[in-house]
CSV table of C-alpha atoms in Angstrom, one decimal:
chain,number,residue,atom,x,y,z
A,1,UNK,CA,0.0,0.0,0.0
A,2,UNK,CA,1.4,3.4,-1.0
A,3,UNK,CA,2.2,6.2,1.5
A,4,UNK,CA,-0.5,8.3,-0.1
A,5,UNK,CA,-3.2,5.7,0.5
A,6,UNK,CA,-2.1,5.4,4.1
A,7,UNK,CA,-2.5,9.2,4.5
A,8,UNK,CA,-5.9,9.0,2.9
A,9,UNK,CA,-7.0,6.3,5.3
A,10,UNK,CA,-5.8,8.3,8.3
A,11,UNK,CA,-7.6,11.4,7.1
A,12,UNK,CA,-10.8,9.5,6.6
A,13,UNK,CA,-10.6,7.9,10.0
A,14,UNK,CA,-9.9,11.3,11.6
A,15,UNK,CA,-12.9,12.8,9.8
A,16,UNK,CA,-15.1,10.0,11.0
A,17,UNK,CA,-13.9,10.6,14.6
A,18,UNK,CA,-14.6,14.4,14.2
A,19,UNK,CA,-18.1,13.7,13.0
A,20,UNK,CA,-18.7,11.3,15.9
A,21,UNK,CA,-17.4,13.8,18.4
A,22,UNK,CA,-19.5,16.7,17.1
A,23,UNK,CA,-22.6,14.7,16.2
A,24,UNK,CA,-22.8,12.7,19.5
A,25,UNK,CA,-21.9,9.2,20.3
A,26,UNK,CA,-23.0,6.1,22.2
A,27,UNK,CA,-19.4,4.9,22.7
A,28,UNK,CA,-18.4,3.3,26.0
A,29,UNK,CA,-15.5,5.4,27.1
A,30,UNK,CA,-14.4,2.8,29.7
A,31,UNK,CA,-13.7,0.3,26.9
A,32,UNK,CA,-12.7,2.1,23.7
A,33,UNK,CA,-9.2,3.2,22.8
A,34,UNK,CA,-8.0,5.7,25.3
A,35,UNK,CA,-6.6,8.1,22.7
A,36,UNK,CA,-9.8,8.0,20.7
A,37,UNK,CA,-11.9,8.4,23.8
A,38,UNK,CA,-10.0,11.6,24.8
A,39,UNK,CA,-10.3,12.9,21.2
A,40,UNK,CA,-14.0,12.3,20.9
A,41,UNK,CA,-14.7,13.8,24.4
A,42,UNK,CA,-12.3,16.7,24.0
A,43,UNK,CA,-13.4,18.0,20.6
A,44,UNK,CA,-16.9,19.1,21.7
A,45,UNK,CA,-15.6,20.1,25.1
A,46,UNK,CA,-13.0,22.4,23.5
A,47,UNK,CA,-15.6,23.9,21.2
A,48,UNK,CA,-17.9,24.4,24.2
A,49,UNK,CA,-15.2,26.2,26.1
A,50,UNK,CA,-14.4,28.3,23.0
A,51,UNK,CA,-18.1,29.4,23.0
A,52,UNK,CA,-17.9,30.2,26.8
A,53,UNK,CA,-14.8,32.4,26.1
A,54,UNK,CA,-16.7,34.1,23.2
A,55,UNK,CA,-19.2,35.3,25.8
A,56,UNK,CA,-16.4,37.2,27.5
A,57,UNK,CA,-14.8,38.5,24.4
A,58,UNK,CA,-18.0,39.6,22.6
A,59,UNK,CA,-19.2,41.5,25.7
A,60,UNK,CA,-16.0,43.4,26.2
A,61,UNK,CA,-15.7,44.1,22.5
A,62,UNK,CA,-19.0,46.0,22.4
A,63,UNK,CA,-18.7,47.5,25.9
A,64,UNK,CA,-15.2,48.9,25.0
A,65,UNK,CA,-17.0,51.2,22.6
A,66,UNK,CA,-18.6,52.9,25.6
A,67,UNK,CA,-15.2,53.9,27.1
A,68,UNK,CA,-12.6,53.0,29.8
A,69,UNK,CA,-15.1,53.5,32.7
A,70,UNK,CA,-17.5,51.0,31.2
A,71,UNK,CA,-14.8,48.5,30.6
A,72,UNK,CA,-13.5,49.0,34.2
A,73,UNK,CA,-17.1,48.5,35.5
A,74,UNK,CA,-17.3,45.2,33.7
A,75,UNK,CA,-13.9,44.2,35.1
A,76,UNK,CA,-14.9,45.0,38.7
A,77,UNK,CA,-18.2,43.2,38.3
A,78,UNK,CA,-16.7,40.1,36.7
A,79,UNK,CA,-14.1,40.0,39.5
A,80,UNK,CA,-16.9,39.6,42.1
A,81,UNK,CA,-19.1,37.5,39.7
A,82,UNK,CA,-16.3,35.0,40.0
A,83,UNK,CA,-18.0,34.0,43.3
A,84,UNK,CA,-21.0,32.8,41.3
A,85,UNK,CA,-18.7,31.1,38.8
A,86,UNK,CA,-16.8,29.5,41.7
A,87,UNK,CA,-19.9,28.0,43.2
A,88,UNK,CA,-21.3,26.9,39.8
A,89,UNK,CA,-18.0,25.3,38.9
A,90,UNK,CA,-17.7,23.7,42.4
A,91,UNK,CA,-21.2,22.2,42.0
A,92,UNK,CA,-20.2,21.1,38.5
A,93,UNK,CA,-17.1,19.3,39.9
A,94,UNK,CA,-19.3,17.4,42.3
A,95,UNK,CA,-21.9,16.6,39.6
A,96,UNK,CA,-19.1,15.4,37.3
A,97,UNK,CA,-17.6,13.1,39.9
A,98,UNK,CA,-21.0,11.5,40.9
A,99,UNK,CA,-22.6,11.3,37.4
A,100,UNK,CA,-19.4,9.9,35.8
A,101,UNK,CA,-19.1,7.3,38.5
A,102,UNK,CA,-22.7,6.2,38.1
A,103,UNK,CA,-22.3,6.0,34.3
A,104,UNK,CA,-19.1,4.0,34.7
A,105,UNK,CA,-21.1,1.6,37.0
A,106,UNK,CA,-23.7,1.4,34.2
A,107,UNK,CA,-26.3,2.9,36.5
A,108,UNK,CA,-27.8,5.6,34.3
A,109,UNK,CA,-31.1,6.1,36.2
A,110,UNK,CA,-29.2,6.9,39.4
A,111,UNK,CA,-27.1,9.4,37.4
A,112,UNK,CA,-30.4,11.2,36.5
A,113,UNK,CA,-31.3,11.3,40.2
A,114,UNK,CA,-27.9,13.0,40.9
A,115,UNK,CA,-28.5,15.5,38.1
A,116,UNK,CA,-31.8,16.7,39.6
A,117,UNK,CA,-30.4,17.0,43.1
A,118,UNK,CA,-27.5,19.1,41.7
A,119,UNK,CA,-29.9,21.5,40.1
A,120,UNK,CA,-31.8,21.9,43.3
A,121,UNK,CA,-28.6,22.7,45.2
A,122,UNK,CA,-27.6,25.2,42.6
A,123,UNK,CA,-31.0,26.9,42.8
A,124,UNK,CA,-30.7,27.4,46.5
A,125,UNK,CA,-27.2,28.9,46.2
A,126,UNK,CA,-28.3,31.2,43.4
A,127,UNK,CA,-31.2,32.7,45.4
A,128,UNK,CA,-28.8,33.4,48.3
A,129,UNK,CA,-26.4,35.3,46.0
A,130,UNK,CA,-29.1,37.2,44.0
A,131,UNK,CA,-30.7,39.1,46.9
A,132,UNK,CA,-27.6,40.9,48.2
A,133,UNK,CA,-26.2,41.2,44.7
A,134,UNK,CA,-29.2,43.3,43.5
A,135,UNK,CA,-29.6,45.3,46.7
A,136,UNK,CA,-25.9,46.4,47.1
A,137,UNK,CA,-24.7,46.6,43.4
A,138,UNK,CA,-23.6,50.2,43.6
A,139,UNK,CA,-22.0,49.8,47.0
A,140,UNK,CA,-19.9,46.9,45.9
A,141,UNK,CA,-18.6,48.8,42.9
A,142,UNK,CA,-17.4,51.6,45.2
A,143,UNK,CA,-15.9,49.0,47.6
A,144,UNK,CA,-13.9,47.5,44.7
A,145,UNK,CA,-12.4,50.9,43.8
A,146,UNK,CA,-14.9,52.4,41.3
A,147,UNK,CA,-15.4,56.2,41.3
A,148,UNK,CA,-18.8,57.7,42.3
A,149,UNK,CA,-19.6,58.4,38.7
A,150,UNK,CA,-18.8,54.8,37.6
A,151,UNK,CA,-21.0,53.4,40.4
A,152,UNK,CA,-23.9,55.8,39.6
A,153,UNK,CA,-23.8,55.1,35.8
A,154,UNK,CA,-22.9,51.4,35.9
A,155,UNK,CA,-24.7,49.9,38.9
A,156,UNK,CA,-27.4,48.2,36.7
A,157,UNK,CA,-24.8,45.9,35.1
A,158,UNK,CA,-23.8,44.1,38.4
A,159,UNK,CA,-27.4,44.2,39.6
A,160,UNK,CA,-28.7,42.4,36.5
A,161,UNK,CA,-25.8,39.9,36.4
A,162,UNK,CA,-26.2,39.0,40.1
A,163,UNK,CA,-30.0,39.0,40.0
A,164,UNK,CA,-30.0,36.5,37.1
A,165,UNK,CA,-27.2,34.3,38.3
A,166,UNK,CA,-29.5,31.3,38.4
A,167,UNK,CA,-29.1,30.9,34.6
A,168,UNK,CA,-25.3,30.8,35.0
A,169,UNK,CA,-25.6,28.3,37.8
A,170,UNK,CA,-27.9,25.9,35.9
A,171,UNK,CA,-26.1,26.3,32.7
A,172,UNK,CA,-22.8,25.2,34.4
A,173,UNK,CA,-24.4,22.3,36.3
A,174,UNK,CA,-26.6,20.8,33.5
A,175,UNK,CA,-23.7,21.0,31.0
A,176,UNK,CA,-21.6,19.2,33.5
A,177,UNK,CA,-24.3,16.5,33.6
A,178,UNK,CA,-24.2,16.0,29.9
A,179,UNK,CA,-20.3,16.1,29.7
A,180,UNK,CA,-19.8,13.6,32.5
A,181,UNK,CA,-22.3,11.2,31.1
A,182,UNK,CA,-20.3,11.2,27.8
A,183,UNK,CA,-22.7,13.4,25.8
A,184,UNK,CA,-20.3,16.3,25.5
A,185,UNK,CA,-21.7,17.2,22.0
A,186,UNK,CA,-24.9,18.3,23.7
A,187,UNK,CA,-23.1,20.7,26.0
A,188,UNK,CA,-21.3,22.1,23.0
A,189,UNK,CA,-24.6,22.8,21.1
A,190,UNK,CA,-26.1,24.4,24.2
A,191,UNK,CA,-23.2,26.9,24.4
A,192,UNK,CA,-23.4,27.6,20.6
A,193,UNK,CA,-27.1,28.5,21.1
A,194,UNK,CA,-26.4,30.8,24.0
A,195,UNK,CA,-23.6,32.6,22.2
A,196,UNK,CA,-25.5,33.1,18.9
A,197,UNK,CA,-28.3,34.8,20.8
A,198,UNK,CA,-25.8,36.9,22.9
A,199,UNK,CA,-23.9,38.0,19.8
A,200,UNK,CA,-27.1,39.1,18.1
A,201,UNK,CA,-28.6,40.9,21.1
A,202,UNK,CA,-25.4,42.6,22.4
A,203,UNK,CA,-25.1,45.4,19.8
A,204,UNK,CA,-28.9,45.8,19.5
A,205,UNK,CA,-29.4,46.4,23.2
A,206,UNK,CA,-26.2,48.3,24.0
A,207,UNK,CA,-26.5,50.8,21.1
A,208,UNK,CA,-30.2,50.8,20.5
A,209,UNK,CA,-30.2,49.6,16.9
A,210,UNK,CA,-33.5,49.6,15.1
A,211,UNK,CA,-36.5,49.3,17.3
A,212,UNK,CA,-34.4,48.2,20.3
A,213,UNK,CA,-33.8,50.7,23.2
A,214,UNK,CA,-30.3,52.0,23.8
A,215,UNK,CA,-29.5,50.5,27.2
A,216,UNK,CA,-25.7,50.9,27.2
A,217,UNK,CA,-23.9,48.8,29.7
A,218,UNK,CA,-27.1,47.3,31.1
A,219,UNK,CA,-27.9,46.1,27.6
A,220,UNK,CA,-24.8,43.8,27.7
A,221,UNK,CA,-26.0,42.2,30.9
A,222,UNK,CA,-29.6,41.7,29.5
A,223,UNK,CA,-28.3,40.2,26.3
A,224,UNK,CA,-26.0,37.8,28.2
A,225,UNK,CA,-28.9,36.8,30.5
A,226,UNK,CA,-31.3,36.2,27.7
A,227,UNK,CA,-28.8,34.1,25.8
A,228,UNK,CA,-28.0,31.9,28.8
A,229,UNK,CA,-31.6,31.7,29.9
A,230,UNK,CA,-32.8,30.3,26.5
A,231,UNK,CA,-29.9,27.9,26.5
A,232,UNK,CA,-31.1,26.6,30.0
A,233,UNK,CA,-34.6,26.1,28.6
A,234,UNK,CA,-33.1,24.0,25.8
A,235,UNK,CA,-31.2,21.9,28.3
A,236,UNK,CA,-34.4,21.1,30.2
A,237,UNK,CA,-36.0,20.1,26.9
A,238,UNK,CA,-33.2,17.7,26.2
A,239,UNK,CA,-33.2,16.3,29.7
A,240,UNK,CA,-36.9,15.5,29.7
A,241,UNK,CA,-37.6,14.7,26.1
A,242,UNK,CA,-34.2,13.5,24.8
A,243,UNK,CA,-33.0,9.9,24.2
A,244,UNK,CA,-29.4,10.3,25.5
A,245,UNK,CA,-27.3,8.6,28.1
A,246,UNK,CA,-28.9,10.6,30.8
A,247,UNK,CA,-32.5,11.9,31.2
A,248,UNK,CA,-34.9,13.0,33.9
A,249,UNK,CA,-37.9,10.8,34.7
A,250,UNK,CA,-40.7,11.6,37.0
A,251,UNK,CA,-39.2,9.5,39.8
A,252,UNK,CA,-36.0,11.6,39.4
A,253,UNK,CA,-37.9,14.7,40.5
A,254,UNK,CA,-37.9,14.0,44.2
A,255,UNK,CA,-35.7,15.6,46.8
A,256,UNK,CA,-33.2,13.1,48.1
A,257,UNK,CA,-31.3,14.7,51.0
A,258,UNK,CA,-28.7,11.9,51.1
A,259,UNK,CA,-27.7,12.6,47.5
A,260,UNK,CA,-27.9,16.4,48.1
A,261,UNK,CA,-25.6,16.1,51.2
A,262,UNK,CA,-23.1,14.0,49.2
A,263,UNK,CA,-23.1,16.7,46.5
A,264,UNK,CA,-22.7,19.5,49.0
A,265,UNK,CA,-19.8,17.6,50.7
A,266,UNK,CA,-17.9,17.0,47.4
A,267,UNK,CA,-18.9,20.4,46.0
A,268,UNK,CA,-17.7,22.0,49.2
A,269,UNK,CA,-14.1,21.2,48.2
A,270,UNK,CA,-14.8,22.2,44.6
A,271,UNK,CA,-16.4,25.5,45.7
A,272,UNK,CA,-13.6,26.2,48.1
A,273,UNK,CA,-10.9,25.6,45.6
A,274,UNK,CA,-12.6,27.9,43.1
A,275,UNK,CA,-13.4,30.5,45.7
A,276,UNK,CA,-9.8,30.5,46.8
A,277,UNK,CA,-8.6,30.9,43.2
A,278,UNK,CA,-11.3,33.5,42.2
A,279,UNK,CA,-11.1,35.5,45.4
A,280,UNK,CA,-7.4,35.9,44.7
A,281,UNK,CA,-8.4,37.4,41.4
A,282,UNK,CA,-10.7,39.9,43.2
A,283,UNK,CA,-7.8,41.0,45.4
A,284,UNK,CA,-5.5,41.2,42.4
A,285,UNK,CA,-8.1,43.6,40.7
A,286,UNK,CA,-8.1,45.6,43.9
A,287,UNK,CA,-4.3,45.8,43.9
A,288,UNK,CA,-4.2,46.8,40.2
A,289,UNK,CA,-7.0,49.4,40.7
A,290,UNK,CA,-4.5,51.4,42.7
A,291,UNK,CA,-2.6,52.1,39.5
A,292,UNK,CA,-5.7,53.9,38.0
A,293,UNK,CA,-8.6,53.1,35.6
A,294,UNK,CA,-6.3,52.8,32.5
A,295,UNK,CA,-4.3,50.0,34.1
A,296,UNK,CA,-7.5,48.3,35.3
A,297,UNK,CA,-9.1,48.6,31.9
A,298,UNK,CA,-6.0,47.3,30.1
A,299,UNK,CA,-5.7,44.4,32.6
A,300,UNK,CA,-9.5,43.6,32.1
A,301,UNK,CA,-9.1,43.3,28.3
A,302,UNK,CA,-5.9,41.3,28.6
A,303,UNK,CA,-7.6,38.8,31.0
A,304,UNK,CA,-10.5,38.4,28.6
A,305,UNK,CA,-8.1,37.5,25.8
A,306,UNK,CA,-6.3,35.1,28.1
A,307,UNK,CA,-9.6,33.5,29.1
A,308,UNK,CA,-10.4,33.1,25.4
A,309,UNK,CA,-7.1,31.1,25.1
A,310,UNK,CA,-7.5,29.2,28.4
A,311,UNK,CA,-11.1,28.0,28.1
A,312,UNK,CA,-10.4,25.6,25.2
A,313,UNK,CA,-7.6,24.1,27.4
A,314,UNK,CA,-10.3,23.7,30.2
A,315,UNK,CA,-12.3,21.7,27.6
A,316,UNK,CA,-9.4,19.3,27.4
A,317,UNK,CA,-9.1,19.2,31.1
A,318,UNK,CA,-12.8,18.4,31.4
A,319,UNK,CA,-12.2,15.4,29.2
A,320,UNK,CA,-9.6,14.1,31.7
A,321,UNK,CA,-12.1,14.6,34.6
A,322,UNK,CA,-14.9,12.7,32.9
A,323,UNK,CA,-12.5,9.8,31.9
A,324,UNK,CA,-11.1,9.6,35.5
A,325,UNK,CA,-14.6,9.4,37.0
A,326,UNK,CA,-15.9,6.8,34.5
A,327,UNK,CA,-12.8,4.6,34.6
A,328,UNK,CA,-12.7,4.6,38.4
A,329,UNK,CA,-16.4,3.7,38.4
A,330,UNK,CA,-15.4,0.8,36.1
A,331,UNK,CA,-12.6,-0.2,38.5
A,332,UNK,CA,-9.8,0.8,36.0
A,333,UNK,CA,-7.6,3.2,38.0
A,334,UNK,CA,-4.5,2.8,35.8
A,335,UNK,CA,-6.5,3.7,32.7
A,336,UNK,CA,-7.8,6.7,34.6
A,337,UNK,CA,-4.2,7.8,35.4
A,338,UNK,CA,-3.1,7.4,31.7
A,339,UNK,CA,-6.0,9.6,30.6
A,340,UNK,CA,-4.6,12.4,32.7
A,341,UNK,CA,-1.0,12.1,31.4
A,342,UNK,CA,-2.1,12.0,27.7
A,343,UNK,CA,-4.4,14.9,28.1
A,344,UNK,CA,-1.8,16.9,30.0
A,345,UNK,CA,0.8,16.4,27.2
A,346,UNK,CA,-1.8,17.5,24.5
A,347,UNK,CA,-2.8,20.5,26.6
A,348,UNK,CA,0.8,21.7,27.0
A,349,UNK,CA,1.3,21.6,23.3
A,350,UNK,CA,-1.8,23.6,22.6
A,351,UNK,CA,-1.2,26.2,25.3
A,352,UNK,CA,2.4,26.5,24.4
A,353,UNK,CA,1.4,27.5,20.9
A,354,UNK,CA,-1.2,29.9,22.2
A,355,UNK,CA,1.3,31.5,24.6
A,356,UNK,CA,3.8,32.2,21.8
A,357,UNK,CA,1.1,33.9,19.7
A,358,UNK,CA,-0.1,36.1,22.5
A,359,UNK,CA,3.4,36.9,23.9
A,360,UNK,CA,4.8,37.9,20.4
A,361,UNK,CA,1.9,40.0,19.2
A,362,UNK,CA,0.1,41.3,22.4
A,363,UNK,CA,-0.6,44.8,21.1
A,364,UNK,CA,-2.4,43.6,18.0
A,365,UNK,CA,-5.0,41.7,20.2
A,366,UNK,CA,-5.5,44.6,22.6
A,367,UNK,CA,-6.1,47.1,19.8
A,368,UNK,CA,-9.0,44.9,18.6
A,369,UNK,CA,-10.9,46.0,21.6
A,370,UNK,CA,-9.9,49.6,22.4
A,371,UNK,CA,-8.1,52.6,20.9
A,372,UNK,CA,-7.0,54.5,24.0
A,373,UNK,CA,-3.2,54.6,24.0
A,374,UNK,CA,-2.8,54.3,27.8
A,375,UNK,CA,-5.1,51.3,28.0
A,376,UNK,CA,-3.4,49.7,25.0
A,377,UNK,CA,0.0,50.0,26.7
A,378,UNK,CA,-1.2,48.5,30.0
A,379,UNK,CA,-3.1,45.7,28.3
A,380,UNK,CA,-0.1,44.9,26.1
A,381,UNK,CA,2.2,44.7,29.1
A,382,UNK,CA,-0.2,42.4,31.1
A,383,UNK,CA,-0.9,40.1,28.1
A,384,UNK,CA,2.7,39.6,27.2
A,385,UNK,CA,3.9,38.7,30.7
A,386,UNK,CA,1.0,36.4,31.7
A,387,UNK,CA,1.3,34.5,28.4
A,388,UNK,CA,4.8,33.3,29.4
A,389,UNK,CA,3.2,31.0,32.0
A,390,UNK,CA,0.9,29.1,29.6
A,391,UNK,CA,2.8,25.8,29.7
A,392,UNK,CA,2.5,25.6,33.5
A,393,UNK,CA,-1.2,26.6,33.4
A,394,UNK,CA,-1.8,23.8,30.9
A,395,UNK,CA,-0.3,21.1,33.1
A,396,UNK,CA,-1.7,22.4,36.3
A,397,UNK,CA,-5.3,22.6,35.2
A,398,UNK,CA,-5.3,19.0,33.9
A,399,UNK,CA,-3.8,17.6,37.1
A,400,UNK,CA,-6.3,19.5,39.2
A,401,UNK,CA,-9.2,18.2,37.1
A,402,UNK,CA,-7.8,14.7,37.5
A,403,UNK,CA,-8.2,15.1,41.3
A,404,UNK,CA,-11.7,16.5,40.9
A,405,UNK,CA,-12.8,13.8,38.5
A,406,UNK,CA,-12.0,11.2,41.2
A,407,UNK,CA,-14.1,13.1,43.8
A,408,UNK,CA,-11.0,14.4,45.7
A,409,UNK,CA,-11.8,18.1,45.8
A,410,UNK,CA,-10.0,18.8,49.0
A,411,UNK,CA,-6.5,18.3,47.6
A,412,UNK,CA,-7.0,21.0,44.9
A,413,UNK,CA,-8.4,23.3,47.6
A,414,UNK,CA,-5.2,22.9,49.6
A,415,UNK,CA,-3.0,23.5,46.6
A,416,UNK,CA,-5.0,26.6,45.6
A,417,UNK,CA,-4.8,28.0,49.1
A,418,UNK,CA,-1.0,27.6,49.3
A,419,UNK,CA,-0.4,28.9,45.7
A,420,UNK,CA,-2.8,31.8,45.7
A,421,UNK,CA,-3.4,33.0,49.2
A,422,UNK,CA,-0.1,32.3,50.8
A,423,UNK,CA,2.0,33.0,47.8
A,424,UNK,CA,0.4,35.0,44.9
A,425,UNK,CA,-1.4,37.7,46.8
A,426,UNK,CA,1.4,38.7,49.2
A,427,UNK,CA,3.8,38.6,46.2
A,428,UNK,CA,1.5,40.7,44.0
A,429,UNK,CA,1.1,43.3,46.8
A,430,UNK,CA,4.9,43.4,47.4
A,431,UNK,CA,5.8,43.8,43.8
A,432,UNK,CA,2.9,46.1,42.7
A,433,UNK,CA,2.6,48.4,45.7
A,434,UNK,CA,5.6,48.0,48.0
A,435,UNK,CA,8.1,48.1,45.1
A,436,UNK,CA,5.8,50.3,43.1
A,437,UNK,CA,6.0,48.0,40.0
A,438,UNK,CA,2.2,48.4,39.4
A,439,UNK,CA,0.6,46.2,36.7
A,440,UNK,CA,4.0,44.7,35.8
A,441,UNK,CA,4.5,43.4,39.3
A,442,UNK,CA,1.0,42.0,39.6
A,443,UNK,CA,1.3,40.2,36.2
A,444,UNK,CA,4.7,38.7,37.3
A,445,UNK,CA,3.0,37.4,40.5
A,446,UNK,CA,0.4,35.6,38.4
A,447,UNK,CA,2.9,33.7,36.3
A,448,UNK,CA,5.1,32.7,39.3
A,449,UNK,CA,2.1,31.5,41.4
A,450,UNK,CA,0.6,29.5,38.6
A,451,UNK,CA,3.9,27.8,37.9
A,452,UNK,CA,4.3,27.0,41.6
A,453,UNK,CA,0.8,25.5,41.6
A,454,UNK,CA,1.6,23.1,38.7
A,455,UNK,CA,4.7,21.9,40.4
A,456,UNK,CA,2.9,21.1,43.7
A,457,UNK,CA,0.0,19.4,41.8
A,458,UNK,CA,2.5,17.2,39.8
A,459,UNK,CA,4.2,16.0,43.0
A,460,UNK,CA,0.9,15.2,44.8
A,461,UNK,CA,-0.7,13.5,41.7
A,462,UNK,CA,2.2,11.1,41.3
A,463,UNK,CA,1.6,9.8,44.8
A,464,UNK,CA,-1.7,8.3,43.6
A,465,UNK,CA,-3.9,8.6,46.7
A,466,UNK,CA,-6.7,10.0,44.5
A,467,UNK,CA,-7.2,6.5,43.0
A,468,UNK,CA,-8.7,5.2,46.3
A,469,UNK,CA,-11.4,7.9,46.5
A,470,UNK,CA,-14.9,6.6,47.0
A,471,UNK,CA,-18.0,8.6,46.0
């Protein structure tokens, strides 16, 4: 057989795998080739995360046309909205661990029971966050360093985002249900729907195009909420009316406190690890705000671009988490470990390539969002420095998701606490404020702390205690 024919066969097989990954599959991921399992899970997960990152980039692209104050308001809001994301991701971690185990055990009906309990827990958390978020929106902006005019003009943005956080919570949790069951293509399609709606509504509601009212910054929040809200309705339609690995039956719709308590216990570590990580970002924003609105706006845009690059890598990491859970459920711990190593290598290659692109051409990407010279200079500085740590970010996130997929959420919490609270924040304060290095010092602290995290995670993961985790 000629070399050309071999190439043709490989290409055809690759195309078949891509179609299976995007179209959905009934493949048993505890038995099929590990490399193929990672590929088929990772493709829709990466595309899903790209769509999640598009949310951030699209919003900041249109909001940047309103000026530096509007961008800074979004940055301050998002820094505190990370609490919502932390809780949503923590519940998603617990949901992934339990659902993937039940799927690995071939107990799909019990996986549906877990899914409903996870949604109920998310609903309770979202109500507790919505009330103070709406009532004290303006005060929290001032607390985070916003000027009086920024708080007066932009308070509706955080009020709407916090008030509607239930759609964020449910979107995270239900997509985790589909991903961990092996139906990653469904989660991908959900995010595509949410983003298409958001992209259409953002300019219409921000600038008042055609019959739509000109709502400014508040329009961005409304557009995002509508997009995510309609996506959640689509998720419910699929859960109740679909014919997939996991679905909700009437007997699933009962409160089971034992399952809810197990979810809360596991998600406690997941929430804690995310709160530790995201609260460190809140303090970083507060440290950077001392350098002025231009530095804060530049940093906000740089972080949005970095998120755009990082979220596809999170998609790869989620594939590792699902495979760890399912293979531990199928009593194949060594296969679970191999899935993490393979995913980690692939992630490092991808993130290394992305890091080079952003570090070499940072100004080009910042200029896509804003034209103010001072903001461009600050954004370029932050983007270039933070991009140097992408290899460590790639390895660290896969290892941490490996722990989470096993149900061990405490170990990542401890690693995050050491890396961010005991190391990153003091270092950022020392470099940025004590040594007066400003945004440069804060950006350096991010790179050093994330690299430190990856090294600790690597050491602990190799010890292998996570393989004995029972959920």
